[in-house]
Amino acid sequence: MDIYLTNSLTRTKEKFIPLKDEEVGMYTCGPTVYNYATIGNFRTYTSADILFRVLKFNGYKVDYIMNLTDVGHLTGDNLGDADTGEDRMVKEAAKERKTAWEIAKEYTDAFLTDFHKLNLEDPVRFVKATDHIEDQINLVKRLEEKGFTYKTSDGIYFDTVTYEKNTGNKYGELSNLDQIKEGARVEVNPEKKNPRDFALWKFSPKDVKRDMEWDSPWGAGFPGWHIECSAMSMKYLGDTFDIHVGGEDLKSTHHPNEIAQSQGATGKKFVDYWIHGAFLTVDRGRMGKSLGNAYTISDIEKNGFSALELRYFYLSGKYNEPLNFTWDALKSSQNALTKLKSQIASFKSQTERTMLSEEKEEKINGFRNKFTEAVNDDLNTPQALAVIWEMLKSNIPSPDKYDLMMTFDEILGLNLSQVQDVQKVEIPENVKKLITEREDLRSEGKYDEADKIRDEILKLGFEVKDKPVA
Ligand code: AMP
Ligand code: ZN
């Protein structure tokens, strides 16, 4: 079955045709490891995970790379200029009284823990910027040889106008050009030849010994933020590869810069399909640390939810449409996942297979096709979830429902194979106690309070069903 993806390069939904018949090269811009990743960041990584799974489900071998930015991402991009401000890693190190290396290690570990809690599959390789300094220096050298760079007092810059003139390529084809405004609120760097030029290599400030700095042909310093993605993706996937993923904010500067650097160096097309995830908002607004709503996975857990319930919530939206987070919406996802798991648990105890009628067999194949069609149609996970609920309500036999759900979970990634047989589940003591409490309240006619306890029991992963009174 064909796969269709919305390609930001052409702004249309296109049939996916990989460069090689059975193999796909895919790269996702990963986190800057100076702090905990937010549920917004993880929306983007979950969309990339779904794409990774969909490609494999369709029989492709996927060489999937994700980077970890552990140097060179400056704070200025919050204000519209990625090359100014402080190094995020250095800033956090000063705040926590640690070295930049310690900060990188701490938040890389935290990122990977959360990544696994969300059941995101490991890429073939996680690659760190600091492990690839030489590759980055070599790429800057190639650009220098081709005359695309110049030196200022604070670094080596990429000359976007010379790039356009010499290659005939347009700079910034992913974004609306007028969105790429340098220095929206920061002072314009007077040494830059053109407003959209960007740093490839930054010099260490004079008289300051940075935790992270390297020698280079241009002097001690560190790489600019964009060069790592060009250097590492091309190193592992080749000069031209199939898919590049990131959040939609990267369309305006980071990705156009990656394209210019890569195509400037190789003279070839960099990437065929650019896939961008839309942002997660919170209570219909921007998510931000200063607003106190930049929730992390640990905030989700502290509020009585699991990372997989958050994953179900992500699946309820289409990756390239905005999704609004509220605690109520997460609660609905929690209820849905609990219901789904309890159905699966009940199927596990019904293993007896009956002969299938032709009609039922057709229905089973129909559900399988409808599900695959949904996920292959630009990763339409909300549609895929609608198919599973329709399938669960249908009259096909339970063991077949179970088998279908296990297949679907290769993409949904909700860990459904871990659900235990309903007859083998031991009810924990705290749940038993709550059940008794609830029964007492109900017998006293205190239904509101009893309902609250029912919710508490649900949070612990158990659903109480009252038998009708005879
Ligand atoms: P950063 O660590 O800031 O480089 O961001 C990591 C990834 O998360 C990038 O692909 C961003 O585009 C993405 N991202 C940042 N904020 C959000 C958000 N609110 N919703 C979805 N993705 C986001
Ligand atoms: Zn990148």
Short mmCIF file of C-alpha atoms and ligand atoms in Angstrom, two decimals:
data_model
loop_
_atom_site.label_atom_id
_atom_site.label_comp_id
_atom_site.label_asym_id
_atom_site.label_seq_id
_atom_site.Cartn_x
_atom_site.Cartn_y
_atom_site.Cartn_z
CA MET A 1 0.00 0.00 0.00
CA ASP A 2 1.33 3.47 -0.84
CA ILE A 3 2.36 5.93 1.86
CA TYR A 4 1.47 9.62 1.54
CA LEU A 5 3.26 12.38 3.46
CA THR A 6 2.90 16.15 3.57
CA ASN A 7 6.19 17.53 2.32
CA SER A 8 6.98 21.05 3.54
CA LEU A 9 9.19 21.59 0.47
CA THR A 10 6.24 21.39 -1.89
CA ARG A 11 3.54 22.15 0.71
CA THR A 12 1.52 19.22 -0.62
CA LYS A 13 0.69 15.67 0.35
CA GLU A 14 2.84 13.46 -1.86
CA LYS A 15 3.23 9.77 -2.54
CA PHE A 16 6.37 8.63 -0.76
CA ILE A 17 8.98 7.28 -3.15
CA PRO A 18 12.29 6.44 -1.44
CA LEU A 19 15.65 6.74 -3.16
CA LYS A 20 16.28 3.01 -2.76
CA ASP A 21 13.54 0.43 -3.18
CA GLU A 22 13.52 -1.07 0.28
CA GLU A 23 15.58 1.25 2.42
CA VAL A 24 14.81 4.65 3.89
CA GLY A 25 17.20 7.19 5.41
CA MET A 26 15.54 9.35 8.06
CA TYR A 27 16.86 12.05 10.40
CA THR A 28 15.10 13.89 13.24
CA CYS A 29 16.42 17.03 14.92
CA GLY A 30 16.67 15.95 18.54
CA PRO A 31 16.73 17.87 21.81
CA THR A 32 19.15 20.44 23.13
CA VAL A 33 20.10 18.69 26.35
CA TYR A 34 20.27 21.66 28.73
CA ASN A 35 17.02 20.95 30.52
CA TYR A 36 14.14 18.47 30.65
CA ALA A 37 12.31 18.00 27.36
CA THR A 38 8.71 19.24 27.53
CA ILE A 39 5.53 17.48 26.43
CA GLY A 40 5.66 19.84 23.42
CA ASN A 41 9.09 18.53 22.37
CA PHE A 42 7.88 14.99 22.94
CA ARG A 43 4.91 15.53 20.66
CA THR A 44 7.39 16.06 17.82
CA TYR A 45 9.48 13.02 18.76
CA THR A 46 6.33 10.89 19.04
CA SER A 47 5.29 11.94 15.52
CA ALA A 48 8.74 10.94 14.29
CA ASP A 49 8.35 7.62 16.12
CA ILE A 50 5.01 6.97 14.41
CA LEU A 51 6.59 7.70 11.03
CA PHE A 52 9.50 5.35 11.84
CA ARG A 53 7.02 2.61 12.81
CA VAL A 54 4.77 3.18 9.77
CA LEU A 55 7.75 2.86 7.41
CA LYS A 56 8.83 -0.39 9.07
CA PHE A 57 5.23 -1.69 9.09
CA ASN A 58 5.25 -1.20 5.33
CA GLY A 59 8.35 -3.36 5.01
CA TYR A 60 11.09 -0.73 4.74
CA LYS A 61 14.42 -1.04 6.47
CA VAL A 62 14.83 2.37 8.08
CA ASP A 63 18.18 3.89 8.90
CA TYR A 64 16.95 6.33 11.51
CA ILE A 65 19.25 8.90 13.12
CA MET A 66 18.46 11.39 15.88
CA ASN A 67 20.93 13.95 17.13
CA LEU A 68 21.49 15.27 20.64
CA THR A 69 22.55 18.91 20.64
CA ASP A 70 25.02 19.21 23.49
CA VAL A 71 26.85 22.34 22.37
CA GLY A 72 26.42 25.53 20.38
CA HIS A 73 22.70 26.23 20.69
CA LEU A 74 22.54 29.83 21.85
CA THR A 75 19.64 31.51 23.63
CA GLY A 76 19.21 34.22 20.98
CA ASP A 77 16.83 32.16 18.86
CA ASN A 78 14.07 32.89 21.37
CA LEU A 79 14.40 36.47 20.19
CA GLY A 80 14.79 35.76 16.51
CA ASP A 81 18.53 35.33 16.15
CA ALA A 82 20.07 31.89 16.61
CA ASP A 83 23.66 33.18 16.68
CA THR A 84 23.50 35.52 19.63
CA GLY A 85 23.09 35.20 23.37
CA GLU A 86 24.52 32.66 25.74
CA ASP A 87 25.23 29.00 25.11
CA ARG A 88 22.25 27.20 26.67
CA MET A 89 24.46 24.49 28.13
CA VAL A 90 26.91 27.00 29.67
CA LYS A 91 24.08 29.10 31.11
CA GLU A 92 22.47 26.09 32.83
CA ALA A 93 25.88 24.90 34.06
CA ALA A 94 26.47 28.24 35.81
CA LYS A 95 23.00 28.08 37.34
CA GLU A 96 23.44 24.53 38.63
CA ARG A 97 27.14 25.05 39.50
CA LYS A 98 28.19 22.18 37.28
CA THR A 99 30.28 21.87 34.11
CA ALA A 100 28.65 22.00 30.69
CA TRP A 101 29.67 18.36 30.26
CA GLU A 102 27.84 17.38 33.44
CA ILE A 103 24.72 19.25 32.32
CA ALA A 104 24.79 17.49 28.94
CA LYS A 105 25.12 14.08 30.60
CA GLU A 106 22.40 14.74 33.18
CA TYR A 107 19.80 15.90 30.67
CA THR A 108 20.70 13.33 28.02
CA ASP A 109 20.04 10.60 30.60
CA ALA A 110 16.77 12.26 31.62
CA PHE A 111 15.74 12.59 27.97
CA LEU A 112 16.37 8.91 27.27
CA THR A 113 14.44 7.83 30.38
CA ASP A 114 11.39 9.84 29.26
CA PHE A 115 11.86 8.71 25.67
CA HIS A 116 11.57 5.07 26.77
CA LYS A 117 8.63 5.77 29.07
CA LEU A 118 6.75 7.01 26.01
CA ASN A 119 7.72 3.76 24.27
CA LEU A 120 9.53 5.66 21.53
CA GLU A 121 11.68 3.21 19.63
CA ASP A 122 15.40 3.87 19.66
CA PRO A 123 16.70 5.21 16.37
CA VAL A 124 19.43 3.16 14.74
CA ARG A 125 21.81 5.78 16.16
CA PHE A 126 21.65 8.68 18.58
CA VAL A 127 24.46 11.04 17.59
CA LYS A 128 25.97 13.77 19.75
CA ALA A 129 27.28 17.05 18.38
CA THR A 130 30.35 16.90 20.66
CA ASP A 131 31.32 13.49 19.23
CA HIS A 132 31.37 14.96 15.71
CA ILE A 133 33.39 18.15 15.98
CA GLU A 134 35.88 17.07 13.32
CA ASP A 135 33.08 16.29 10.85
CA GLN A 136 31.66 19.75 11.44
CA ILE A 137 35.02 21.48 11.01
CA ASN A 138 35.55 19.55 7.76
CA LEU A 139 32.20 20.66 6.43
CA VAL A 140 32.96 24.31 7.25
CA LYS A 141 36.30 23.88 5.45
CA ARG A 142 34.49 22.60 2.34
CA LEU A 143 32.19 25.61 2.42
CA GLU A 144 35.19 27.88 2.87
CA GLU A 145 36.91 26.35 -0.15
CA LYS A 146 33.82 27.06 -2.22
CA GLY A 147 33.79 30.69 -1.13
CA PHE A 148 30.56 30.54 0.90
CA THR A 149 32.07 31.77 4.19
CA TYR A 150 33.57 34.89 5.72
CA LYS A 151 35.11 35.82 9.03
CA THR A 152 33.86 38.36 11.57
CA SER A 153 35.23 39.21 15.00
CA ASP A 154 33.08 36.52 16.63
CA GLY A 155 33.10 33.68 14.13
CA ILE A 156 32.93 32.20 10.65
CA TYR A 157 29.66 32.96 8.88
CA PHE A 158 27.77 31.45 5.95
CA ASP A 159 27.12 33.90 3.13
CA THR A 160 23.55 33.27 1.96
CA VAL A 161 23.72 35.72 -0.96
CA THR A 162 26.86 34.18 -2.48
CA TYR A 163 25.20 30.77 -1.99
CA GLU A 164 22.17 31.89 -4.00
CA LYS A 165 24.32 33.47 -6.72
CA ASN A 166 26.75 30.60 -7.15
CA THR A 167 24.37 27.66 -6.88
CA GLY A 168 21.22 29.11 -8.40
CA ASN A 169 19.37 27.72 -5.36
CA LYS A 170 16.97 29.87 -3.43
CA TYR A 171 17.74 30.29 0.26
CA GLY A 172 14.82 29.58 2.60
CA GLU A 173 12.55 27.55 0.36
CA LEU A 174 10.93 25.83 3.35
CA SER A 175 9.62 28.99 4.89
CA ASN A 176 7.82 32.06 3.79
CA LEU A 177 10.80 34.28 3.18
CA ASP A 178 9.36 37.23 5.01
CA GLN A 179 9.24 35.11 8.17
CA ILE A 180 13.02 34.88 8.23
CA LYS A 181 13.67 38.19 9.83
CA GLU A 182 16.98 38.56 11.46
CA GLY A 183 17.04 40.27 14.81
CA ALA A 184 13.32 40.76 15.29
CA ARG A 185 14.02 42.10 18.75
CA VAL A 186 17.76 41.82 19.08
CA GLU A 187 20.38 44.16 17.77
CA VAL A 188 21.46 43.31 14.25
CA ASN A 189 25.04 42.04 14.08
CA PRO A 190 26.70 44.86 12.10
CA GLU A 191 29.47 42.59 10.87
CA LYS A 192 27.12 40.28 9.00
CA LYS A 193 27.10 40.91 5.25
CA ASN A 194 23.46 39.90 4.83
CA PRO A 195 20.75 39.70 7.48
CA ARG A 196 20.12 35.98 6.92
CA ASP A 197 23.76 34.89 7.15
CA PHE A 198 24.44 32.59 10.08
CA ALA A 199 27.34 31.32 12.17
CA LEU A 200 29.17 28.12 11.23
CA TRP A 201 31.87 28.42 13.87
CA LYS A 202 31.93 30.73 16.89
CA PHE A 203 35.13 31.88 18.56
CA SER A 204 35.55 31.41 22.29
CA PRO A 205 35.35 34.83 23.93
CA LYS A 206 38.79 36.29 24.63
CA ASP A 207 40.11 35.61 28.16
CA VAL A 208 37.41 33.01 28.82
CA LYS A 209 38.18 29.32 29.01
CA ARG A 210 34.99 27.53 28.00
CA ASP A 211 34.19 24.02 29.30
CA MET A 212 33.50 23.05 25.73
CA GLU A 213 35.86 24.41 23.12
CA TRP A 214 37.99 22.95 20.35
CA ASP A 215 40.87 24.03 18.15
CA SER A 216 40.03 24.77 14.56
CA PRO A 217 41.77 26.32 11.53
CA TRP A 218 40.06 29.60 12.52
CA GLY A 219 40.92 29.57 16.24
CA ALA A 220 39.52 27.99 19.40
CA GLY A 221 35.77 27.90 19.61
CA PHE A 222 32.70 25.79 19.08
CA PRO A 223 30.34 24.96 16.21
CA GLY A 224 27.25 26.97 15.33
CA TRP A 225 23.99 25.17 16.05
CA HIS A 226 22.97 24.34 12.45
CA ILE A 227 26.18 22.75 11.16
CA GLU A 228 25.90 19.64 13.35
CA CYS A 229 22.73 18.41 11.65
CA SER A 230 24.21 18.78 8.16
CA ALA A 231 27.47 17.12 9.15
CA MET A 232 25.97 14.20 11.04
CA SER A 233 23.01 13.44 8.77
CA MET A 234 25.22 13.37 5.65
CA LYS A 235 27.89 11.33 7.41
CA TYR A 236 25.47 8.51 8.21
CA LEU A 237 22.84 8.82 5.48
CA GLY A 238 24.76 10.20 2.49
CA ASP A 239 24.67 13.54 0.66
CA THR A 240 21.03 13.04 -0.32
CA PHE A 241 18.58 11.12 1.83
CA ASP A 242 14.84 10.57 2.10
CA ILE A 243 13.25 12.13 5.18
CA HIS A 244 14.05 14.91 7.64
CA VAL A 245 11.75 15.56 10.61
CA GLY A 246 11.38 18.39 13.13
CA GLY A 247 8.93 20.74 14.79
CA GLU A 248 7.36 23.46 12.64
CA ASP A 249 9.41 26.26 14.22
CA LEU A 250 12.52 24.80 12.58
CA LYS A 251 11.11 25.63 9.14
CA SER A 252 12.05 29.27 9.46
CA THR A 253 15.78 29.20 10.23
CA HIS A 254 17.34 25.93 11.32
CA HIS A 255 16.19 23.83 8.38
CA PRO A 256 16.81 26.42 5.64
CA ASN A 257 20.31 26.75 7.09
CA GLU A 258 20.83 22.99 7.06
CA ILE A 259 19.76 22.93 3.40
CA ALA A 260 22.04 25.82 2.40
CA GLN A 261 25.08 24.35 4.17
CA SER A 262 24.56 20.86 2.79
CA GLN A 263 23.66 21.81 -0.77
CA GLY A 264 26.39 24.44 -0.77
CA ALA A 265 28.98 21.80 0.12
CA THR A 266 27.79 18.92 -2.08
CA GLY A 267 26.04 20.64 -4.99
CA LYS A 268 23.30 17.99 -4.62
CA LYS A 269 19.77 18.01 -3.26
CA PHE A 270 19.93 17.45 0.51
CA VAL A 271 16.59 15.87 1.47
CA ASP A 272 13.54 14.75 -0.52
CA TYR A 273 10.79 14.91 2.14
CA TRP A 274 10.68 17.50 4.92
CA ILE A 275 8.13 16.53 7.57
CA HIS A 276 7.16 19.09 10.19
CA GLY A 277 5.09 18.50 13.31
CA ALA A 278 2.65 21.16 14.45
CA PHE A 279 2.99 22.59 17.94
CA LEU A 280 1.33 21.43 21.10
CA THR A 281 -0.42 24.28 22.89
CA VAL A 282 -1.53 24.29 26.53
CA ASP A 283 -4.96 25.69 27.37
CA ARG A 284 -4.99 27.06 23.82
CA GLY A 285 -1.88 29.15 24.40
CA ARG A 286 1.84 29.00 23.99
CA MET A 287 3.73 26.67 26.26
CA GLY A 288 6.55 28.36 28.13
CA LYS A 289 8.73 27.97 31.20
CA SER A 290 7.84 31.47 32.36
CA LEU A 291 4.14 30.63 32.03
CA GLY A 292 4.58 27.60 34.29
CA ASN A 293 2.96 25.28 31.74
CA ALA A 294 6.02 23.78 30.06
CA TYR A 295 5.10 20.41 31.52
CA THR A 296 7.54 17.52 31.57
CA ILE A 297 6.90 13.78 31.73
CA SER A 298 7.52 13.91 35.46
CA ASP A 299 4.77 16.57 35.82
CA ILE A 300 2.45 14.21 33.95
CA GLU A 301 3.29 11.41 36.36
CA LYS A 302 2.97 13.61 39.43
CA ASN A 303 -0.58 14.35 38.38
CA GLY A 304 -1.48 10.66 38.32
CA PHE A 305 -1.05 9.94 34.61
CA SER A 306 1.35 7.69 32.76
CA ALA A 307 3.55 8.52 29.80
CA LEU A 308 1.62 5.99 27.70
CA GLU A 309 -1.62 7.83 28.46
CA LEU A 310 0.09 10.94 27.13
CA ARG A 311 1.13 8.94 24.08
CA TYR A 312 -2.54 7.99 23.51
CA PHE A 313 -3.39 11.69 23.79
CA TYR A 314 -0.78 12.56 21.12
CA LEU A 315 -2.26 9.90 18.84
CA SER A 316 -5.67 11.55 19.13
CA GLY A 317 -4.40 14.47 17.00
CA LYS A 318 -2.95 14.56 13.52
CA TYR A 319 0.78 15.31 13.67
CA ASN A 320 0.64 18.34 11.36
CA GLU A 321 -2.35 19.99 12.99
CA PRO A 322 -2.14 21.91 16.26
CA LEU A 323 -3.07 19.91 19.35
CA ASN A 324 -4.25 21.51 22.55
CA PHE A 325 -3.27 19.97 25.87
CA THR A 326 -5.59 20.20 28.87
CA TRP A 327 -5.65 17.98 31.94
CA ASP A 328 -9.26 17.08 31.05
CA ALA A 329 -8.21 15.94 27.59
CA LEU A 330 -5.47 13.82 29.16
CA LYS A 331 -8.07 12.36 31.52
CA SER A 332 -10.19 11.31 28.53
CA SER A 333 -7.16 9.62 27.00
CA GLN A 334 -6.51 7.88 30.29
CA ASN A 335 -10.07 6.56 30.35
CA ALA A 336 -9.86 5.43 26.75
CA LEU A 337 -6.58 3.58 27.29
CA THR A 338 -7.90 1.94 30.47
CA LYS A 339 -10.97 0.78 28.56
CA LEU A 340 -8.81 -0.51 25.72
CA LYS A 341 -6.56 -2.43 28.08
CA SER A 342 -9.45 -3.96 29.97
CA GLN A 343 -10.91 -5.23 26.69
CA ILE A 344 -7.58 -6.74 25.76
CA ALA A 345 -7.26 -8.36 29.17
CA SER A 346 -10.66 -9.97 28.70
CA PHE A 347 -9.69 -11.25 25.22
CA LYS A 348 -6.61 -12.91 26.66
CA SER A 349 -8.75 -15.31 28.66
CA GLN A 350 -10.86 -16.18 25.59
CA THR A 351 -8.39 -18.13 23.54
CA GLU A 352 -10.79 -20.64 22.05
CA ARG A 353 -10.93 -20.12 18.33
CA THR A 354 -14.06 -20.73 16.38
CA MET A 355 -14.32 -21.36 12.66
CA LEU A 356 -14.49 -18.09 10.81
CA SER A 357 -17.29 -17.46 8.43
CA GLU A 358 -16.32 -15.92 5.12
CA GLU A 359 -18.14 -12.77 6.14
CA LYS A 360 -16.12 -12.44 9.34
CA GLU A 361 -12.85 -13.09 7.57
CA GLU A 362 -13.68 -10.34 5.14
CA LYS A 363 -14.44 -8.02 8.03
CA ILE A 364 -11.11 -8.79 9.69
CA ASN A 365 -9.22 -8.04 6.48
CA GLY A 366 -11.32 -4.92 6.04
CA PHE A 367 -10.30 -3.58 9.46
CA ARG A 368 -6.65 -4.37 8.80
CA ASN A 369 -6.80 -2.47 5.51
CA LYS A 370 -8.69 0.46 6.94
CA PHE A 371 -6.15 0.82 9.73
CA THR A 372 -3.20 0.64 7.33
CA GLU A 373 -4.87 3.09 4.97
CA ALA A 374 -5.32 5.55 7.84
CA VAL A 375 -1.72 5.46 9.06
CA ASN A 376 -0.34 5.46 5.51
CA ASP A 377 -2.43 8.51 4.72
CA ASP A 378 -0.05 11.10 6.17
CA LEU A 379 0.01 9.35 9.58
CA ASN A 380 -3.67 9.86 10.31
CA THR A 381 -3.60 8.44 13.84
CA PRO A 382 -6.99 9.87 14.94
CA GLN A 383 -8.56 7.99 12.05
CA ALA A 384 -6.59 4.87 13.01
CA LEU A 385 -7.95 5.10 16.58
CA ALA A 386 -11.48 5.42 15.19
CA VAL A 387 -10.89 2.18 13.23
CA ILE A 388 -9.78 0.29 16.34
CA TRP A 389 -12.87 1.30 18.33
CA GLU A 390 -15.10 0.34 15.42
CA MET A 391 -13.31 -3.01 15.20
CA LEU A 392 -13.66 -3.63 18.94
CA LYS A 393 -17.42 -3.00 18.75
CA SER A 394 -17.85 -5.36 15.78
CA ASN A 395 -18.95 -9.00 15.95
CA ILE A 396 -15.65 -10.59 14.93
CA PRO A 397 -14.41 -13.19 17.44
CA SER A 398 -12.38 -11.98 20.44
CA PRO A 399 -9.17 -13.87 19.58
CA ASP A 400 -9.17 -12.13 16.19
CA LYS A 401 -9.75 -8.77 17.82
CA TYR A 402 -6.79 -9.54 20.04
CA ASP A 403 -4.57 -10.46 17.10
CA LEU A 404 -5.54 -7.33 15.19
CA MET A 405 -4.83 -5.13 18.20
CA MET A 406 -1.37 -6.66 18.57
CA THR A 407 -0.67 -5.87 14.91
CA PHE A 408 -2.02 -2.33 15.24
CA ASP A 409 0.09 -1.80 18.33
CA GLU A 410 3.24 -2.13 16.23
CA ILE A 411 2.34 1.41 15.21
CA LEU A 412 0.34 2.72 18.17
CA GLY A 413 3.10 1.62 20.56
CA LEU A 414 0.82 1.44 23.59
CA ASN A 415 2.54 -1.67 24.95
CA LEU A 416 -0.66 -3.67 24.66
CA SER A 417 1.12 -7.02 24.61
CA GLN A 418 2.04 -6.35 28.25
CA VAL A 419 -1.61 -6.31 29.34
CA GLN A 420 -2.27 -9.28 31.57
CA ASP A 421 -4.99 -11.86 31.28
CA VAL A 422 -7.95 -10.57 33.28
CA GLN A 423 -8.16 -13.87 35.21
CA LYS A 424 -4.52 -13.73 36.21
CA VAL A 425 -4.45 -10.15 37.40
CA GLU A 426 -3.92 -9.86 41.13
CA ILE A 427 -5.86 -7.01 42.63
CA PRO A 428 -3.50 -5.01 44.86
CA GLU A 429 -4.41 -4.42 48.52
CA ASN A 430 -4.90 -0.65 48.10
CA VAL A 431 -7.37 -1.25 45.27
CA LYS A 432 -9.24 -3.87 47.31
CA LYS A 433 -9.52 -1.38 50.17
CA LEU A 434 -10.91 1.31 47.86
CA ILE A 435 -13.46 -1.14 46.43
CA THR A 436 -14.74 -1.93 49.94
CA GLU A 437 -14.87 1.77 50.81
CA ARG A 438 -16.83 2.46 47.64
CA GLU A 439 -19.29 -0.33 48.34
CA ASP A 440 -19.88 1.03 51.84
CA LEU A 441 -20.54 4.52 50.46
CA ARG A 442 -22.95 3.18 47.86
CA SER A 443 -24.87 1.23 50.46
CA GLU A 444 -25.20 4.48 52.41
CA GLY A 445 -26.51 6.20 49.25
CA LYS A 446 -23.44 8.50 48.99
CA TYR A 447 -23.12 8.13 45.26
CA ASP A 448 -21.07 11.27 44.58
CA GLU A 449 -18.35 10.21 46.99
CA ALA A 450 -18.51 6.66 45.64
CA ASP A 451 -17.92 8.02 42.12
CA LYS A 452 -14.82 9.84 43.28
CA ILE A 453 -13.40 6.59 44.60
CA ARG A 454 -14.29 4.89 41.33
CA ASP A 455 -12.12 7.52 39.58
CA GLU A 456 -9.27 6.86 42.00
CA ILE A 457 -9.51 3.14 41.25
CA LEU A 458 -9.48 3.94 37.53
CA LYS A 459 -6.28 5.92 37.99
CA LEU A 460 -4.71 2.82 39.49
CA GLY A 461 -5.57 0.93 36.30
CA PHE A 462 -8.73 -0.91 37.43
CA GLU A 463 -12.27 -0.35 36.29
CA VAL A 464 -15.17 -1.21 38.59
CA LYS A 465 -18.24 -2.57 36.89
CA ASP A 466 -21.40 -2.88 38.95
CA LYS A 467 -23.57 -5.86 38.19
CA PRO A 468 -27.21 -4.98 37.72
CA VAL A 469 -29.17 -5.72 40.88
CA ALA A 470 -31.37 -8.77 40.39
P1 AMP B 1 14.68 22.18 21.10
O1 AMP B 1 15.16 21.27 22.22
O2 AMP B 1 14.25 23.51 21.58
O3 AMP B 1 15.70 22.26 20.00
O4 AMP B 1 13.37 21.54 20.49
C1 AMP B 1 13.32 20.19 20.16
C2 AMP B 1 12.19 19.86 19.21
O5 AMP B 1 10.91 20.11 19.81
C3 AMP B 1 12.21 20.67 17.92
O6 AMP B 1 11.89 19.80 16.83
C4 AMP B 1 11.11 21.69 18.12
O7 AMP B 1 10.56 22.10 16.91
C5 AMP B 1 10.11 20.88 18.93
N1 AMP B 1 9.16 21.68 19.73
C6 AMP B 1 9.45 22.74 20.55
N2 AMP B 1 8.32 23.20 21.15
C7 AMP B 1 7.28 22.42 20.72
C8 AMP B 1 5.85 22.39 20.95
N3 AMP B 1 5.25 23.25 21.78
N4 AMP B 1 5.13 21.44 20.30
C9 AMP B 1 5.71 20.55 19.48
N5 AMP B 1 7.05 20.53 19.22
C10 AMP B 1 7.83 21.44 19.82
ZN ZN B 2 18.66 19.92 13.07
#
